[in-house]
Amino acid sequence: AVCNIIEPRTNADLIKERIKSANSTVLIVVDIFLNKIINIANETSLERVVVVPLSNSMPYFTKVAFSLTKGREISDIPKENIYLSWQKFIELGENFSVNETTYQKNMPVAIIYTGGTTGISKGAVLSNDCLTAMVVETYFAAPRLFTGKSFLEIMPPFIAYGLVYGFLIPFCAGLENKLIPVFEPKNFAKLVIKQRPNHVIGVPSIFVSLANSKKLNNCRIDFLTSMIAGGDKMLINTEEHINKVFKEHGCNYQITKGYGMTEMGSAATFTISDECNIYGSVGIPLIFTTVKIVNPETYEELKYGETGEICMTGPTMRLGYYKNDSETKKVIREHKDGNKWIHSGDIGYMTEDGVIFIVDRMKRMIIRPDGHNVWPSQIESVIASHPLVLDCAVVGLKSKESENGKIPTAFVVVKEGVNATQELINDIDKFSKRHLPERDTAMAYQFCEKLPLTLVGKVDYLSLEKQNL
């Protein structure tokens, strides 16, 4: 079977679209989302819906409390033949045997939908070979991840990062996988202290919340041996802050960073040692993965230190976008060397030691009304290093005075106790112009209490753009 993994919190119409697109015939769903399925099932290819009660995983007293509160809102399982309870499903399988199948090269195993934070989400088809290669490459890159006893799983399986590093690898490593099905970032520190895991993965914002939590006061976290951050950019001052706090609380290891994309099975680079774990970098390519920097227009490979588009190839490449050849051809392209390469859409450079630095997304580049190109990440890094700033995101907003170009606008989150005033904006602007050429700084500023995040904890740039059209 091919697993078509769908984010259950999305709207019913999108769930229907993804079921129909893949011609999925069997759906396994947690009962709290059943109502969405009841409304769309007859309009899809579904032949069977297996309903799993959320309360199955609850301790007795929690289960009782749930049944008297939110549990009352859950729809009863319809009587139509298409629906089946989890208990009945298990009973039917007691005397059922599955025939083994022979190995087939590049057999599809999962459809994972790209994040869509800067564009339309697409279904990437991952093969059995791709996922197996990810495990092998990770074993060489992060052998420490295959030691210890437990793994704290907070990343959802409907993203490649969560599927590979949150589910597949912990099981291959023989670790106890402590699954947190409903994760709240504000509870991360509490979870880490209570569960005492050896390993945890997440997006950078998760580790920021841990480092800033008052729950760490007088608490040691020396049980942590692997803290892997990926899926979003990490500012240099943020990385320094996290490592400093972790060390103060007994952790002997720096935060590990990786870089990749769904189309590469998740990771393509990794900070495998302190030598390549340079602040601001994403490490070196995994053992069987090849990374090069090219001119985005000619595809010619650039020299060390030159900035261009990041391209990747290797055994973890996905097969393509499901039923979307046109988008597949935009991302997978054959070069003069005869190899097929994934074009990441990310701009970066590589040092002579093979260490890779990400500059920004090509799609995030902002063209100002005067035609000058601006890279948001550069502005964000500088503003975030201001002593009174906690976080920052930069997007391009439409100009009221010009039909051409956009205004690089900084959304700024100040530190606790700091007043968001016009004087502070003036100071941040002067600070930026001391560290960047004037044309490369923000042209406008807005304060916000916190940056909007996607469901997996990445900064939601599209949301910032839409809020201020």
PDB file of C-alpha atoms in Angstrom, residues 93-346:
ATOM      1  CA  GLY A  93      -7.482  -9.154  11.155  1.00  0.00           C
ATOM      2  CA  GLU A  94      -6.863 -11.824  13.794  1.00  0.00           C
ATOM      3  CA  ASN A  95      -6.906 -14.679  11.278  1.00  0.00           C
ATOM      4  CA  PHE A  96      -5.791 -12.693   8.273  1.00  0.00           C
ATOM      5  CA  SER A  97      -2.369 -13.248   6.688  1.00  0.00           C
ATOM      6  CA  VAL A  98      -0.494 -11.004   4.300  1.00  0.00           C
ATOM      7  CA  ASN A  99       1.648 -12.462   1.548  1.00  0.00           C
ATOM      8  CA  GLU A 100       5.174 -11.146   1.296  1.00  0.00           C
ATOM      9  CA  THR A 101       6.026  -9.308  -1.908  1.00  0.00           C
ATOM     10  CA  THR A 102       9.271  -9.329  -3.845  1.00  0.00           C
ATOM     11  CA  TYR A 103      11.505  -6.251  -3.911  1.00  0.00           C
ATOM     12  CA  GLN A 104      10.839  -3.785  -6.694  1.00  0.00           C
ATOM     13  CA  LYS A 105      13.152  -0.868  -7.350  1.00  0.00           C
ATOM     14  CA  ASN A 106      11.698   2.541  -6.446  1.00  0.00           C
ATOM     15  CA  MET A 107       8.393   1.163  -5.222  1.00  0.00           C
ATOM     16  CA  PRO A 108       6.259   4.120  -4.025  1.00  0.00           C
ATOM     17  CA  VAL A 109       5.585   4.003  -0.302  1.00  0.00           C
ATOM     18  CA  ALA A 110       4.291   7.436   0.726  1.00  0.00           C
ATOM     19  CA  ILE A 111       2.882  10.701  -0.591  1.00  0.00           C
ATOM     20  CA  ILE A 112       4.024  13.678   1.481  1.00  0.00           C
ATOM     21  CA  TYR A 113       2.711  17.158   0.739  1.00  0.00           C
ATOM     22  CA  THR A 114       5.193  19.999   0.569  1.00  0.00           C
ATOM     23  CA  GLY A 115       4.826  22.781   3.117  1.00  0.00           C
ATOM     24  CA  GLY A 116       3.377  25.366   0.773  1.00  0.00           C
ATOM     25  CA  THR A 117       4.646  28.245   2.976  1.00  0.00           C
ATOM     26  CA  THR A 118       5.836  30.143  -0.124  1.00  0.00           C
ATOM     27  CA  GLY A 119       3.640  28.562  -2.792  1.00  0.00           C
ATOM     28  CA  ILE A 120       1.129  25.826  -3.665  1.00  0.00           C
ATOM     29  CA  SER A 121       1.494  22.535  -1.781  1.00  0.00           C
ATOM     30  CA  LYS A 122       2.299  19.489  -3.952  1.00  0.00           C
ATOM     31  CA  GLY A 123       2.337  15.746  -3.228  1.00  0.00           C
ATOM     32  CA  ALA A 124       5.891  14.350  -3.340  1.00  0.00           C
ATOM     33  CA  VAL A 125       6.053  10.585  -3.934  1.00  0.00           C
ATOM     34  CA  LEU A 126       8.701   8.916  -1.758  1.00  0.00           C
ATOM     35  CA  SER A 127       9.940   5.411  -2.514  1.00  0.00           C
ATOM     36  CA  ASN A 128      10.996   2.567  -0.253  1.00  0.00           C
ATOM     37  CA  ASP A 129      14.553   3.025  -1.570  1.00  0.00           C
ATOM     38  CA  CYS A 130      14.470   6.738  -0.736  1.00  0.00           C
ATOM     39  CA  LEU A 131      13.435   6.197   2.880  1.00  0.00           C
ATOM     40  CA  THR A 132      15.894   3.324   3.374  1.00  0.00           C
ATOM     41  CA  ALA A 133      18.692   5.535   2.035  1.00  0.00           C
ATOM     42  CA  MET A 134      17.702   8.275   4.498  1.00  0.00           C
ATOM     43  CA  VAL A 135      18.150   5.856   7.413  1.00  0.00           C
ATOM     44  CA  VAL A 136      21.570   4.714   6.152  1.00  0.00           C
ATOM     45  CA  GLU A 137      22.800   8.255   5.483  1.00  0.00           C
ATOM     46  CA  THR A 138      21.626   9.422   8.909  1.00  0.00           C
ATOM     47  CA  TYR A 139      23.386   6.485  10.579  1.00  0.00           C
ATOM     48  CA  PHE A 140      26.714   7.729   9.175  1.00  0.00           C
ATOM     49  CA  ALA A 141      25.946  11.405   9.797  1.00  0.00           C
ATOM     50  CA  ALA A 142      24.522  11.088  13.313  1.00  0.00           C
ATOM     51  CA  PRO A 143      25.508   7.761  14.913  1.00  0.00           C
ATOM     52  CA  ARG A 144      24.710   9.253  18.333  1.00  0.00           C
ATOM     53  CA  LEU A 145      21.044   9.288  17.269  1.00  0.00           C
ATOM     54  CA  PHE A 146      21.144   5.474  17.181  1.00  0.00           C
ATOM     55  CA  THR A 147      22.210   5.190  20.827  1.00  0.00           C
ATOM     56  CA  GLY A 148      20.417   5.793  24.119  1.00  0.00           C
ATOM     57  CA  LYS A 149      16.916   4.721  25.078  1.00  0.00           C
ATOM     58  CA  SER A 150      14.204   7.215  24.149  1.00  0.00           C
ATOM     59  CA  PHE A 151      13.047   9.687  21.526  1.00  0.00           C
ATOM     60  CA  LEU A 152      10.537  12.502  22.066  1.00  0.00           C
ATOM     61  CA  GLU A 153       8.383  12.721  18.924  1.00  0.00           C
ATOM     62  CA  ILE A 154       6.634  16.064  18.474  1.00  0.00           C
ATOM     63  CA  MET A 155       6.861  16.469  14.689  1.00  0.00           C
ATOM     64  CA  PRO A 156       3.843  15.224  12.692  1.00  0.00           C
ATOM     65  CA  PRO A 157       4.218  12.357  10.185  1.00  0.00           C
ATOM     66  CA  PHE A 158       2.533  14.322   7.396  1.00  0.00           C
ATOM     67  CA  ILE A 159       5.828  16.126   6.723  1.00  0.00           C
ATOM     68  CA  ALA A 160       8.936  14.249   5.515  1.00  0.00           C
ATOM     69  CA  TYR A 161      10.990  15.544   8.454  1.00  0.00           C
ATOM     70  CA  GLY A 162       8.536  14.037  10.935  1.00  0.00           C
ATOM     71  CA  LEU A 163       7.990  10.815   8.991  1.00  0.00           C
ATOM     72  CA  VAL A 164      11.694  10.012   8.571  1.00  0.00           C
ATOM     73  CA  TYR A 165      13.311  11.465  11.686  1.00  0.00           C
ATOM     74  CA  GLY A 166      10.332  11.229  14.019  1.00  0.00           C
ATOM     75  CA  PHE A 167       9.071   7.737  13.154  1.00  0.00           C
ATOM     76  CA  LEU A 168      11.253   5.684  10.820  1.00  0.00           C
ATOM     77  CA  ILE A 169      14.682   6.340  12.353  1.00  0.00           C
ATOM     78  CA  PRO A 170      13.717   5.926  16.042  1.00  0.00           C
ATOM     79  CA  PHE A 171      12.196   2.525  15.246  1.00  0.00           C
ATOM     80  CA  CYS A 172      15.247   1.495  13.180  1.00  0.00           C
ATOM     81  CA  ALA A 173      17.435   2.585  16.109  1.00  0.00           C
ATOM     82  CA  GLY A 174      15.400   0.497  18.570  1.00  0.00           C
ATOM     83  CA  LEU A 175      14.388   3.527  20.638  1.00  0.00           C
ATOM     84  CA  GLU A 176      11.263   3.968  22.721  1.00  0.00           C
ATOM     85  CA  ASN A 177       9.291   6.570  20.747  1.00  0.00           C
ATOM     86  CA  LYS A 178       7.355   8.873  23.062  1.00  0.00           C
ATOM     87  CA  LEU A 179       4.683  10.213  20.723  1.00  0.00           C
ATOM     88  CA  ILE A 180       2.990  13.516  21.567  1.00  0.00           C
ATOM     89  CA  PRO A 181      -0.060  13.610  19.252  1.00  0.00           C
ATOM     90  CA  VAL A 182      -1.267  17.101  20.213  1.00  0.00           C
ATOM     91  CA  PHE A 183       1.822  19.242  20.664  1.00  0.00           C
ATOM     92  CA  GLU A 184       1.759  22.759  22.092  1.00  0.00           C
ATOM     93  CA  PRO A 185       5.085  24.659  21.864  1.00  0.00           C
ATOM     94  CA  LYS A 186       4.396  26.324  25.227  1.00  0.00           C
ATOM     95  CA  ASN A 187       4.488  22.865  26.845  1.00  0.00           C
ATOM     96  CA  PHE A 188       7.788  21.788  25.277  1.00  0.00           C
ATOM     97  CA  ALA A 189       9.974  22.491  28.318  1.00  0.00           C
ATOM     98  CA  LYS A 190       7.519  20.646  30.568  1.00  0.00           C
ATOM     99  CA  LEU A 191       7.572  17.635  28.213  1.00  0.00           C
ATOM    100  CA  VAL A 192      11.374  17.523  28.035  1.00  0.00           C
ATOM    101  CA  ILE A 193      11.744  17.699  31.817  1.00  0.00           C
ATOM    102  CA  LYS A 194       9.045  15.072  32.406  1.00  0.00           C
ATOM    103  CA  GLN A 195       9.931  12.597  29.644  1.00  0.00           C
ATOM    104  CA  ARG A 196      13.761  12.997  29.873  1.00  0.00           C
ATOM    105  CA  PRO A 197      14.392  11.911  26.272  1.00  0.00           C
ATOM    106  CA  ASN A 198      17.833  11.315  24.816  1.00  0.00           C
ATOM    107  CA  HIS A 199      16.814  12.631  21.413  1.00  0.00           C
ATOM    108  CA  VAL A 200      14.396  15.234  20.081  1.00  0.00           C
ATOM    109  CA  ILE A 201      13.866  16.906  16.699  1.00  0.00           C
ATOM    110  CA  GLY A 202      11.988  20.092  15.894  1.00  0.00           C
ATOM    111  CA  VAL A 203      11.953  23.413  14.106  1.00  0.00           C
ATOM    112  CA  PRO A 204      14.147  26.217  15.538  1.00  0.00           C
ATOM    113  CA  SER A 205      11.215  27.987  17.237  1.00  0.00           C
ATOM    114  CA  ILE A 206      10.690  24.918  19.459  1.00  0.00           C
ATOM    115  CA  PHE A 207      14.223  25.055  20.826  1.00  0.00           C
ATOM    116  CA  VAL A 208      13.921  28.801  21.356  1.00  0.00           C
ATOM    117  CA  SER A 209      10.888  28.165  23.550  1.00  0.00           C
ATOM    118  CA  LEU A 210      12.872  25.599  25.551  1.00  0.00           C
ATOM    119  CA  ALA A 211      15.866  27.895  26.029  1.00  0.00           C
ATOM    120  CA  ASN A 212      13.620  30.775  27.130  1.00  0.00           C
ATOM    121  CA  SER A 213      11.446  28.721  29.484  1.00  0.00           C
ATOM    122  CA  LYS A 214      11.563  29.517  33.191  1.00  0.00           C
ATOM    123  CA  LYS A 215      10.866  25.823  33.833  1.00  0.00           C
ATOM    124  CA  LEU A 216      14.562  25.161  33.148  1.00  0.00           C
ATOM    125  CA  ASN A 217      15.550  27.099  36.266  1.00  0.00           C
ATOM    126  CA  ASN A 218      17.581  24.820  38.555  1.00  0.00           C
ATOM    127  CA  CYS A 219      16.986  21.935  36.137  1.00  0.00           C
ATOM    128  CA  ARG A 220      19.626  19.853  34.358  1.00  0.00           C
ATOM    129  CA  ILE A 221      19.070  18.527  30.853  1.00  0.00           C
ATOM    130  CA  ASP A 222      22.221  16.404  30.628  1.00  0.00           C
ATOM    131  CA  PHE A 223      20.077  13.493  29.412  1.00  0.00           C
ATOM    132  CA  LEU A 224      19.762  15.208  25.995  1.00  0.00           C
ATOM    133  CA  THR A 225      22.346  13.938  23.522  1.00  0.00           C
ATOM    134  CA  SER A 226      20.714  14.858  20.192  1.00  0.00           C
ATOM    135  CA  MET A 227      18.775  18.081  19.595  1.00  0.00           C
ATOM    136  CA  ILE A 228      18.191  18.361  15.853  1.00  0.00           C
ATOM    137  CA  ALA A 229      16.792  21.575  14.355  1.00  0.00           C
ATOM    138  CA  GLY A 230      15.556  21.766  10.783  1.00  0.00           C
ATOM    139  CA  GLY A 231      12.669  22.854   8.615  1.00  0.00           C
ATOM    140  CA  ASP A 232      13.268  26.596   8.996  1.00  0.00           C
ATOM    141  CA  LYS A 233      16.074  29.145   9.252  1.00  0.00           C
ATOM    142  CA  MET A 234      17.953  29.658  12.495  1.00  0.00           C
ATOM    143  CA  LEU A 235      19.432  33.070  13.201  1.00  0.00           C
ATOM    144  CA  ILE A 236      23.031  33.110  14.442  1.00  0.00           C
ATOM    145  CA  ASN A 237      22.251  34.938  17.682  1.00  0.00           C
ATOM    146  CA  THR A 238      19.406  32.469  18.322  1.00  0.00           C
ATOM    147  CA  GLU A 239      21.755  29.520  17.854  1.00  0.00           C
ATOM    148  CA  GLU A 240      24.349  31.049  20.190  1.00  0.00           C
ATOM    149  CA  HIS A 241      21.677  31.700  22.821  1.00  0.00           C
ATOM    150  CA  ILE A 242      20.325  28.139  22.681  1.00  0.00           C
ATOM    151  CA  ASN A 243      23.774  26.551  22.976  1.00  0.00           C
ATOM    152  CA  LYS A 244      24.690  28.842  25.876  1.00  0.00           C
ATOM    153  CA  VAL A 245      21.515  28.007  27.829  1.00  0.00           C
ATOM    154  CA  PHE A 246      21.784  24.284  27.130  1.00  0.00           C
ATOM    155  CA  LYS A 247      25.399  24.236  28.344  1.00  0.00           C
ATOM    156  CA  GLU A 248      24.457  26.129  31.510  1.00  0.00           C
ATOM    157  CA  HIS A 249      21.939  23.364  32.250  1.00  0.00           C
ATOM    158  CA  GLY A 250      24.359  20.481  31.845  1.00  0.00           C
ATOM    159  CA  CYS A 251      23.877  19.556  28.198  1.00  0.00           C
ATOM    160  CA  ASN A 252      27.231  18.528  26.697  1.00  0.00           C
ATOM    161  CA  TYR A 253      26.208  18.860  23.050  1.00  0.00           C
ATOM    162  CA  GLN A 254      25.491  21.735  20.692  1.00  0.00           C
ATOM    163  CA  ILE A 255      22.232  21.902  18.805  1.00  0.00           C
ATOM    164  CA  THR A 256      22.564  19.989  15.537  1.00  0.00           C
ATOM    165  CA  LYS A 257      21.318  21.546  12.311  1.00  0.00           C
ATOM    166  CA  GLY A 258      20.241  20.017   9.048  1.00  0.00           C
ATOM    167  CA  TYR A 259      18.953  21.197   5.710  1.00  0.00           C
ATOM    168  CA  GLY A 260      16.855  19.520   3.072  1.00  0.00           C
ATOM    169  CA  MET A 261      13.408  19.334   1.573  1.00  0.00           C
ATOM    170  CA  THR A 262      10.533  16.919   1.133  1.00  0.00           C
ATOM    171  CA  GLU A 263      11.769  16.250  -2.401  1.00  0.00           C
ATOM    172  CA  MET A 264      15.027  14.835  -0.965  1.00  0.00           C
ATOM    173  CA  GLY A 265      13.303  12.600   1.576  1.00  0.00           C
ATOM    174  CA  SER A 266      13.955  15.286   4.221  1.00  0.00           C
ATOM    175  CA  ALA A 267      17.660  15.929   4.987  1.00  0.00           C
ATOM    176  CA  ALA A 268      20.471  16.567   2.497  1.00  0.00           C
ATOM    177  CA  THR A 269      23.068  18.182   4.791  1.00  0.00           C
ATOM    178  CA  PHE A 270      23.924  17.764   8.451  1.00  0.00           C
ATOM    179  CA  THR A 271      26.306  19.255  11.016  1.00  0.00           C
ATOM    180  CA  ILE A 272      27.879  15.882  11.704  1.00  0.00           C
ATOM    181  CA  SER A 273      30.629  17.237  13.980  1.00  0.00           C
ATOM    182  CA  ASP A 274      31.681  20.390  15.820  1.00  0.00           C
ATOM    183  CA  GLU A 275      34.154  21.091  12.976  1.00  0.00           C
ATOM    184  CA  CYS A 276      31.315  21.643  10.495  1.00  0.00           C
ATOM    185  CA  ASN A 277      28.776  22.922  13.035  1.00  0.00           C
ATOM    186  CA  ILE A 278      29.661  26.527  12.280  1.00  0.00           C
ATOM    187  CA  TYR A 279      27.217  29.195  13.443  1.00  0.00           C
ATOM    188  CA  GLY A 280      24.912  30.118  10.590  1.00  0.00           C
ATOM    189  CA  SER A 281      25.713  26.995   8.557  1.00  0.00           C
ATOM    190  CA  VAL A 282      23.681  23.855   7.833  1.00  0.00           C
ATOM    191  CA  GLY A 283      26.659  21.490   7.741  1.00  0.00           C
ATOM    192  CA  ILE A 284      28.002  19.289   4.956  1.00  0.00           C
ATOM    193  CA  PRO A 285      26.259  16.914   2.516  1.00  0.00           C
ATOM    194  CA  LEU A 286      25.207  13.487   3.756  1.00  0.00           C
ATOM    195  CA  ILE A 287      27.438  10.594   2.731  1.00  0.00           C
ATOM    196  CA  PHE A 288      25.683   9.576  -0.510  1.00  0.00           C
ATOM    197  CA  THR A 289      24.206  12.990  -1.333  1.00  0.00           C
ATOM    198  CA  THR A 290      25.897  15.428  -3.707  1.00  0.00           C
ATOM    199  CA  VAL A 291      25.288  19.165  -3.375  1.00  0.00           C
ATOM    200  CA  LYS A 292      26.442  21.894  -5.745  1.00  0.00           C
ATOM    201  CA  ILE A 293      25.853  25.628  -6.153  1.00  0.00           C
ATOM    202  CA  VAL A 294      24.833  26.749  -9.642  1.00  0.00           C
ATOM    203  CA  ASN A 295      23.979  29.854 -11.598  1.00  0.00           C
ATOM    204  CA  PRO A 296      20.148  29.705 -11.479  1.00  0.00           C
ATOM    205  CA  GLU A 297      19.893  30.819 -15.130  1.00  0.00           C
ATOM    206  CA  THR A 298      22.620  28.752 -16.818  1.00  0.00           C
ATOM    207  CA  TYR A 299      22.949  25.837 -14.304  1.00  0.00           C
ATOM    208  CA  GLU A 300      26.743  26.266 -14.506  1.00  0.00           C
ATOM    209  CA  GLU A 301      28.457  25.163 -11.296  1.00  0.00           C
ATOM    210  CA  LEU A 302      29.917  28.041  -9.294  1.00  0.00           C
ATOM    211  CA  LYS A 303      33.156  28.214  -7.341  1.00  0.00           C
ATOM    212  CA  TYR A 304      33.531  27.931  -3.561  1.00  0.00           C
ATOM    213  CA  GLY A 305      32.235  31.049  -1.834  1.00  0.00           C
ATOM    214  CA  GLU A 306      30.075  32.141  -4.774  1.00  0.00           C
ATOM    215  CA  THR A 307      26.346  32.526  -4.152  1.00  0.00           C
ATOM    216  CA  GLY A 308      23.808  30.706  -6.312  1.00  0.00           C
ATOM    217  CA  GLU A 309      20.997  28.141  -6.287  1.00  0.00           C
ATOM    218  CA  ILE A 310      21.490  24.977  -4.224  1.00  0.00           C
ATOM    219  CA  CYS A 311      21.042  21.761  -6.242  1.00  0.00           C
ATOM    220  CA  MET A 312      21.064  18.228  -4.831  1.00  0.00           C
ATOM    221  CA  THR A 313      21.137  14.659  -6.115  1.00  0.00           C
ATOM    222  CA  GLY A 314      21.412  11.243  -4.503  1.00  0.00           C
ATOM    223  CA  PRO A 315      19.515   8.078  -3.567  1.00  0.00           C
ATOM    224  CA  THR A 316      16.982   9.908  -1.381  1.00  0.00           C
ATOM    225  CA  MET A 317      15.449  11.872  -4.280  1.00  0.00           C
ATOM    226  CA  ARG A 318      11.693  11.510  -4.510  1.00  0.00           C
ATOM    227  CA  LEU A 319      10.108   9.973  -7.617  1.00  0.00           C
ATOM    228  CA  GLY A 320       8.164  13.095  -8.595  1.00  0.00           C
ATOM    229  CA  TYR A 321       5.047  15.066  -7.732  1.00  0.00           C
ATOM    230  CA  TYR A 322       1.978  12.856  -7.861  1.00  0.00           C
ATOM    231  CA  LYS A 323       0.039  13.416 -11.111  1.00  0.00           C
ATOM    232  CA  ASN A 324       1.912  16.663 -11.708  1.00  0.00           C
ATOM    233  CA  ASP A 325       4.554  16.203 -14.397  1.00  0.00           C
ATOM    234  CA  SER A 326       4.782  19.914 -15.170  1.00  0.00           C
ATOM    235  CA  GLU A 327       5.777  20.799 -11.587  1.00  0.00           C
ATOM    236  CA  THR A 328       8.094  17.765 -11.424  1.00  0.00           C
ATOM    237  CA  LYS A 329      10.014  19.012 -14.483  1.00  0.00           C
ATOM    238  CA  LYS A 330      10.418  22.442 -12.890  1.00  0.00           C
ATOM    239  CA  VAL A 331      12.202  20.949  -9.880  1.00  0.00           C
ATOM    240  CA  ILE A 332      13.999  17.851 -11.256  1.00  0.00           C
ATOM    241  CA  ARG A 333      16.234  18.827 -14.164  1.00  0.00           C
ATOM    242  CA  GLU A 334      18.940  16.999 -16.096  1.00  0.00           C
ATOM    243  CA  HIS A 335      22.302  18.781 -16.229  1.00  0.00           C
ATOM    244  CA  LYS A 336      25.226  18.464 -18.629  1.00  0.00           C
ATOM    245  CA  ASP A 337      26.769  15.774 -16.427  1.00  0.00           C
ATOM    246  CA  GLY A 338      23.846  13.485 -17.311  1.00  0.00           C
ATOM    247  CA  ASN A 339      22.535  13.411 -13.742  1.00  0.00           C
ATOM    248  CA  LYS A 340      19.123  14.569 -12.582  1.00  0.00           C
ATOM    249  CA  TRP A 341      19.277  17.279  -9.930  1.00  0.00           C
ATOM    250  CA  ILE A 342      16.732  18.713  -7.510  1.00  0.00           C
ATOM    251  CA  HIS A 343      16.585  22.507  -7.856  1.00  0.00           C
ATOM    252  CA  SER A 344      15.862  23.679  -4.316  1.00  0.00           C
ATOM    253  CA  GLY A 345      14.860  27.270  -4.996  1.00  0.00           C
ATOM    254  CA  ASP A 346      17.206  28.202  -2.144  1.00  0.00           C
TER     255      ASP A 346
END
